[in-house]
CSV table of C-alpha atoms in Angstrom, one decimal:
chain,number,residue,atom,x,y,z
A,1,UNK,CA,-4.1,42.3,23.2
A,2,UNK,CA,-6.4,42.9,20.4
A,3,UNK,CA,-3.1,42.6,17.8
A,4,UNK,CA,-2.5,39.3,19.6
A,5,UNK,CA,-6.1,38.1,19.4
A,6,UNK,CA,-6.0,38.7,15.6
A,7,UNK,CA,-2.7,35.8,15.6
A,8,UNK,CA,-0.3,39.3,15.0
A,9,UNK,CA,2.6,38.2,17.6
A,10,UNK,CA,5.3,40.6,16.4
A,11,UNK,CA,2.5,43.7,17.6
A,12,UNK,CA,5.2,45.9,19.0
A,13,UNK,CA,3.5,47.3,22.3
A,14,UNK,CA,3.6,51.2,22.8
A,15,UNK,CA,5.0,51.9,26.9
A,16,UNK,CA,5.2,55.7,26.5
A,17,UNK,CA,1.9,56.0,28.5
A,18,UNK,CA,2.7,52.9,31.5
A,19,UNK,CA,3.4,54.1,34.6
A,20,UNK,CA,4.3,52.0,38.5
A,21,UNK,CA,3.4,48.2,38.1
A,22,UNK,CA,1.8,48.6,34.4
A,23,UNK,CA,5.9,49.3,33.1
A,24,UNK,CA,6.6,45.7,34.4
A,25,UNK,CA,3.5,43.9,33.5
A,26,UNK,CA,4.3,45.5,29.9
A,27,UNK,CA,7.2,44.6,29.5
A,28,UNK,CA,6.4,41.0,30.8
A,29,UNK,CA,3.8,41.0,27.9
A,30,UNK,CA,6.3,42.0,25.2
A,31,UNK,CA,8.4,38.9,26.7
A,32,UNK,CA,5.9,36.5,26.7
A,33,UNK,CA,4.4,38.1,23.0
A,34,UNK,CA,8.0,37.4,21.6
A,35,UNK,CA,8.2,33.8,22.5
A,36,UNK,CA,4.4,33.2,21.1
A,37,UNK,CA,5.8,35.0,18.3
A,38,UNK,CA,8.9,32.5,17.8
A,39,UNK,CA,6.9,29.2,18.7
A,40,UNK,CA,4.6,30.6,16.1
A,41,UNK,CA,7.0,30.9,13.6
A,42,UNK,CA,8.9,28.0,14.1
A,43,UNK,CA,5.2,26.1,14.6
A,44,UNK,CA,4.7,27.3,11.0
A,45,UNK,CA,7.9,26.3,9.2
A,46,UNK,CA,7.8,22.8,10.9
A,47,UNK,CA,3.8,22.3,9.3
A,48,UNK,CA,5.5,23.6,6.1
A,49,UNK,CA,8.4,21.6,6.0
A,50,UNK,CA,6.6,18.3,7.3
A,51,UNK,CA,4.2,19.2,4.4
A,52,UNK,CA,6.6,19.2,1.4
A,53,UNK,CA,7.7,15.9,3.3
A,54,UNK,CA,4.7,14.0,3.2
A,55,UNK,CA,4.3,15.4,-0.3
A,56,UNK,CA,7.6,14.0,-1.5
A,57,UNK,CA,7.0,10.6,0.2
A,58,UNK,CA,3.3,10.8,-1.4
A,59,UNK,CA,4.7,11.1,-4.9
A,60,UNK,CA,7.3,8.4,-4.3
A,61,UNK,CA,4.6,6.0,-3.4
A,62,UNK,CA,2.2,7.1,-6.3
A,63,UNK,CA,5.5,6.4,-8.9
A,64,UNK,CA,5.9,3.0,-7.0
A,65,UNK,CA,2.4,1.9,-6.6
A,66,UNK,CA,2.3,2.7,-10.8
A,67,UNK,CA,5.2,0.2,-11.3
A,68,UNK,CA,3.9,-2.1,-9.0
A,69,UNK,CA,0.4,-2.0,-11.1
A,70,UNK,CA,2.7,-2.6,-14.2
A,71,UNK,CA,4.4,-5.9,-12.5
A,72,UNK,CA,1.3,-7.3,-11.1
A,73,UNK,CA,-0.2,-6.9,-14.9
A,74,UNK,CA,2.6,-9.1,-15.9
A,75,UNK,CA,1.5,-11.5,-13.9
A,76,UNK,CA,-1.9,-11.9,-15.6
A,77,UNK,CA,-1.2,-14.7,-18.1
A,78,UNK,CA,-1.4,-14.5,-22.1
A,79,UNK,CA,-3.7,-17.3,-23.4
A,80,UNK,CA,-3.5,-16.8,-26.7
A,81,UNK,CA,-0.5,-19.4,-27.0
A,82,UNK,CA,-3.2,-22.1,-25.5
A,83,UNK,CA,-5.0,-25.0,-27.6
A,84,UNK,CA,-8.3,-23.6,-26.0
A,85,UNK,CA,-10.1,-20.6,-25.5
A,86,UNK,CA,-9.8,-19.0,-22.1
A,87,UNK,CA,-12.1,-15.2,-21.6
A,88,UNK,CA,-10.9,-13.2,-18.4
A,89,UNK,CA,-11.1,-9.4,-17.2
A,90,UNK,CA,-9.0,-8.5,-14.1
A,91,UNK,CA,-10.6,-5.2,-12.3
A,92,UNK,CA,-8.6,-4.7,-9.3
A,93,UNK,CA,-10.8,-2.6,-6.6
A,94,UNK,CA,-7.7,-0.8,-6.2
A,95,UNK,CA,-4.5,0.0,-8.2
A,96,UNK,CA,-3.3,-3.4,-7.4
A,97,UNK,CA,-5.1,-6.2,-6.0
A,98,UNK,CA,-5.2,-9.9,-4.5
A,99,UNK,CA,-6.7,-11.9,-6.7
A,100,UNK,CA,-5.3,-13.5,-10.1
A,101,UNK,CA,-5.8,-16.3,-12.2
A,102,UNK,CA,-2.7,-18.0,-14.0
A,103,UNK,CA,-3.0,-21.4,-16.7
A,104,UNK,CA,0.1,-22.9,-17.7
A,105,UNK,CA,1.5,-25.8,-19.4
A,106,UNK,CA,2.8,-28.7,-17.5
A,107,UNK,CA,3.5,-30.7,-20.1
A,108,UNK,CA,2.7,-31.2,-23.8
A,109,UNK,CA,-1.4,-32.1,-23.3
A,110,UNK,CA,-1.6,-30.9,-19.7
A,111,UNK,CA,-2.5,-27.8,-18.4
A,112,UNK,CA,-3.2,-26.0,-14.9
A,113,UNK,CA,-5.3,-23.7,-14.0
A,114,UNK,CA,-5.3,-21.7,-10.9
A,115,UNK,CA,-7.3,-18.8,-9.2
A,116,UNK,CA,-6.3,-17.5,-6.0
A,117,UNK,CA,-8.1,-14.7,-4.1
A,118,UNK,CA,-6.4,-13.3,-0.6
A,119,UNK,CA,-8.4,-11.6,1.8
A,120,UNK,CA,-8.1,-7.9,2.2
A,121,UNK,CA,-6.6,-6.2,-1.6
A,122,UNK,CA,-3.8,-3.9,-1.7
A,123,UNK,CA,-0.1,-4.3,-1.8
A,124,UNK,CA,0.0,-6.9,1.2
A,125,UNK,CA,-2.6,-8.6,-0.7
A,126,UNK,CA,-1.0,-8.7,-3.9
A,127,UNK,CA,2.7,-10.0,-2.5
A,128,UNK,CA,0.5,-12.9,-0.8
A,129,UNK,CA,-1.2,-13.5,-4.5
A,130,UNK,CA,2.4,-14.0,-6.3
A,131,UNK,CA,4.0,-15.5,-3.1
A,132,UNK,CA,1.2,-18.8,-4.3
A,133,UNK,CA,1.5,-17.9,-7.3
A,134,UNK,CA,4.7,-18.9,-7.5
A,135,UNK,CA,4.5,-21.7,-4.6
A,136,UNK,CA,1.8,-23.1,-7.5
A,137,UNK,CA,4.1,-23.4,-10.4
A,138,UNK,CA,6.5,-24.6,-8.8
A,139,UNK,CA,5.1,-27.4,-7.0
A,140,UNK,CA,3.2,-28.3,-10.5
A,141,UNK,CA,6.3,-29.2,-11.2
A,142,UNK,CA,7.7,-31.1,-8.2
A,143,UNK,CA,4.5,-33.2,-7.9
A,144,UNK,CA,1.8,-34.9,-10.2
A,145,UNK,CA,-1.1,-35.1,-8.0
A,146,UNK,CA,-3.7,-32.1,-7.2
A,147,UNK,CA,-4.1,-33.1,-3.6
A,148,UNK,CA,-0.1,-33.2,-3.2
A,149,UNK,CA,0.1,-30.3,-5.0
A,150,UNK,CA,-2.4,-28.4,-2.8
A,151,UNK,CA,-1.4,-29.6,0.3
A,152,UNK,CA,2.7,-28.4,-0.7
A,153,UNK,CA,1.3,-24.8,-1.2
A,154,UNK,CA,-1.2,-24.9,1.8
A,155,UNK,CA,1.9,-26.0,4.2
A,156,UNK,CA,4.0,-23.2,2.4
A,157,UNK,CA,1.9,-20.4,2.7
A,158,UNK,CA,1.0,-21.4,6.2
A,159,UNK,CA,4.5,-21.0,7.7
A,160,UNK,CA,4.5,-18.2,5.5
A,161,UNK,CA,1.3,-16.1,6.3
A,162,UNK,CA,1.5,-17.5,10.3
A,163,UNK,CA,0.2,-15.2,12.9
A,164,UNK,CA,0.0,-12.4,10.2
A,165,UNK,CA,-4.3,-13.0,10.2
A,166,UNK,CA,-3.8,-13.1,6.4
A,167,UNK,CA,-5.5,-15.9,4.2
A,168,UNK,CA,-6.1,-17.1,0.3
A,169,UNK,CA,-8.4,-19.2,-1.0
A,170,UNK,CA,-7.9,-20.9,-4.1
A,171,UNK,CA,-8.8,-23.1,-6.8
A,172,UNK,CA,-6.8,-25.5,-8.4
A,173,UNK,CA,-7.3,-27.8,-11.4
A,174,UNK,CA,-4.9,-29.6,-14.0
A,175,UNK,CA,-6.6,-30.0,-17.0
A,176,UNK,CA,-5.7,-33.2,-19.1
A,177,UNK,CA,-5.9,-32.6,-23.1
A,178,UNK,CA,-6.0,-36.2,-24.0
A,179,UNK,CA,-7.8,-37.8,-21.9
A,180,UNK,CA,-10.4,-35.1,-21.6
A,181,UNK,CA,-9.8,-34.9,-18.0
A,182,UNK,CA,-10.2,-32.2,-15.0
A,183,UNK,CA,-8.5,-33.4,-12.0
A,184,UNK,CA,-9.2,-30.6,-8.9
């Protein structure tokens, strides 16, 4: 019992001295100490090999959350190409995050600006971000009007983000070169 106690199952039990009822109960012992012994075993391969699993799958992640900190930094526009001078820092509170800002041209004097911030941060978080991202630019280019604009993205990402209990908010502007003009 004290072999057992110490988490030794494969104690081999000595019956040279058992005698009457103490043969049986021994040798029920050495029964019930080899199936311990097996569960134990068995109990310690299945940790180890669920272990190396999780490990694996960890890994996996790690290398796909990397990539997917690479695409979502694509996704930060370059304004150096623009006729005025835009300052930005993006500090995501984790690898990858929901909020992002994007200018573009829509035409030759007009520009739009967007930022868009989605509750929560994340991977879900940053699939809602390019999901408008995207429902932005290209409704800038079906429509003319902010408030059309706005409302196409707003009835897009609704039937979109429906029932999940996920939101954005955002801000939306085009900004008019030539006639000096912000329309939100």
């Amino acid at each position: 019992l004290r072999h057992v106690e110490k988490g030794d199952y494969a104690a081999e039990l000595d019956h040279s001295h058992e005698f009457g009822e103490f043969i049986d109960v021994g040798k029920n012992f050495d029964s019930m100490q080899k199936t311990i012994n097996t569960y134990h075993t068995k109990m310690e391969d299945l940790v180890k090999e669920r272990t190396e699993e999780l490990s694996k799958m960890y890994n996996q992640f790690q290398q796909e959350l990397i990539v997917a900190q690479k695409l979502q930094s694509l996704l930060i526009p370059d304004s150096s190409g623009l006729p005025f001078e835009v300052s930005s820092i993006y500090r995501p509170l984790e690898k990858i995050g929901g909020d992002l800002y994007d200018i573009y041209p829509i035409s030759s004097q007009k520009y739009v600006a967007t930022i868009l911030d989605v509750c929560g941060h994340g991977i879900p978080a940053a699939l809602i971000t390019t999901m408008a991202k995207l429902s932005f630019r290209s409704n800038s280019k079906r429509f003319s009007d902010s408030a059309d604009i706005v409302a196409q993205v707003n009835h897009e990402m609704s039937n979109v983000l429906s029932g999940s209990g996920n939101y954005f908010t955002a801000f939306y502007c085009i900004i008019d070169l030539e006639n000096k003009k912000l329309s939100i």
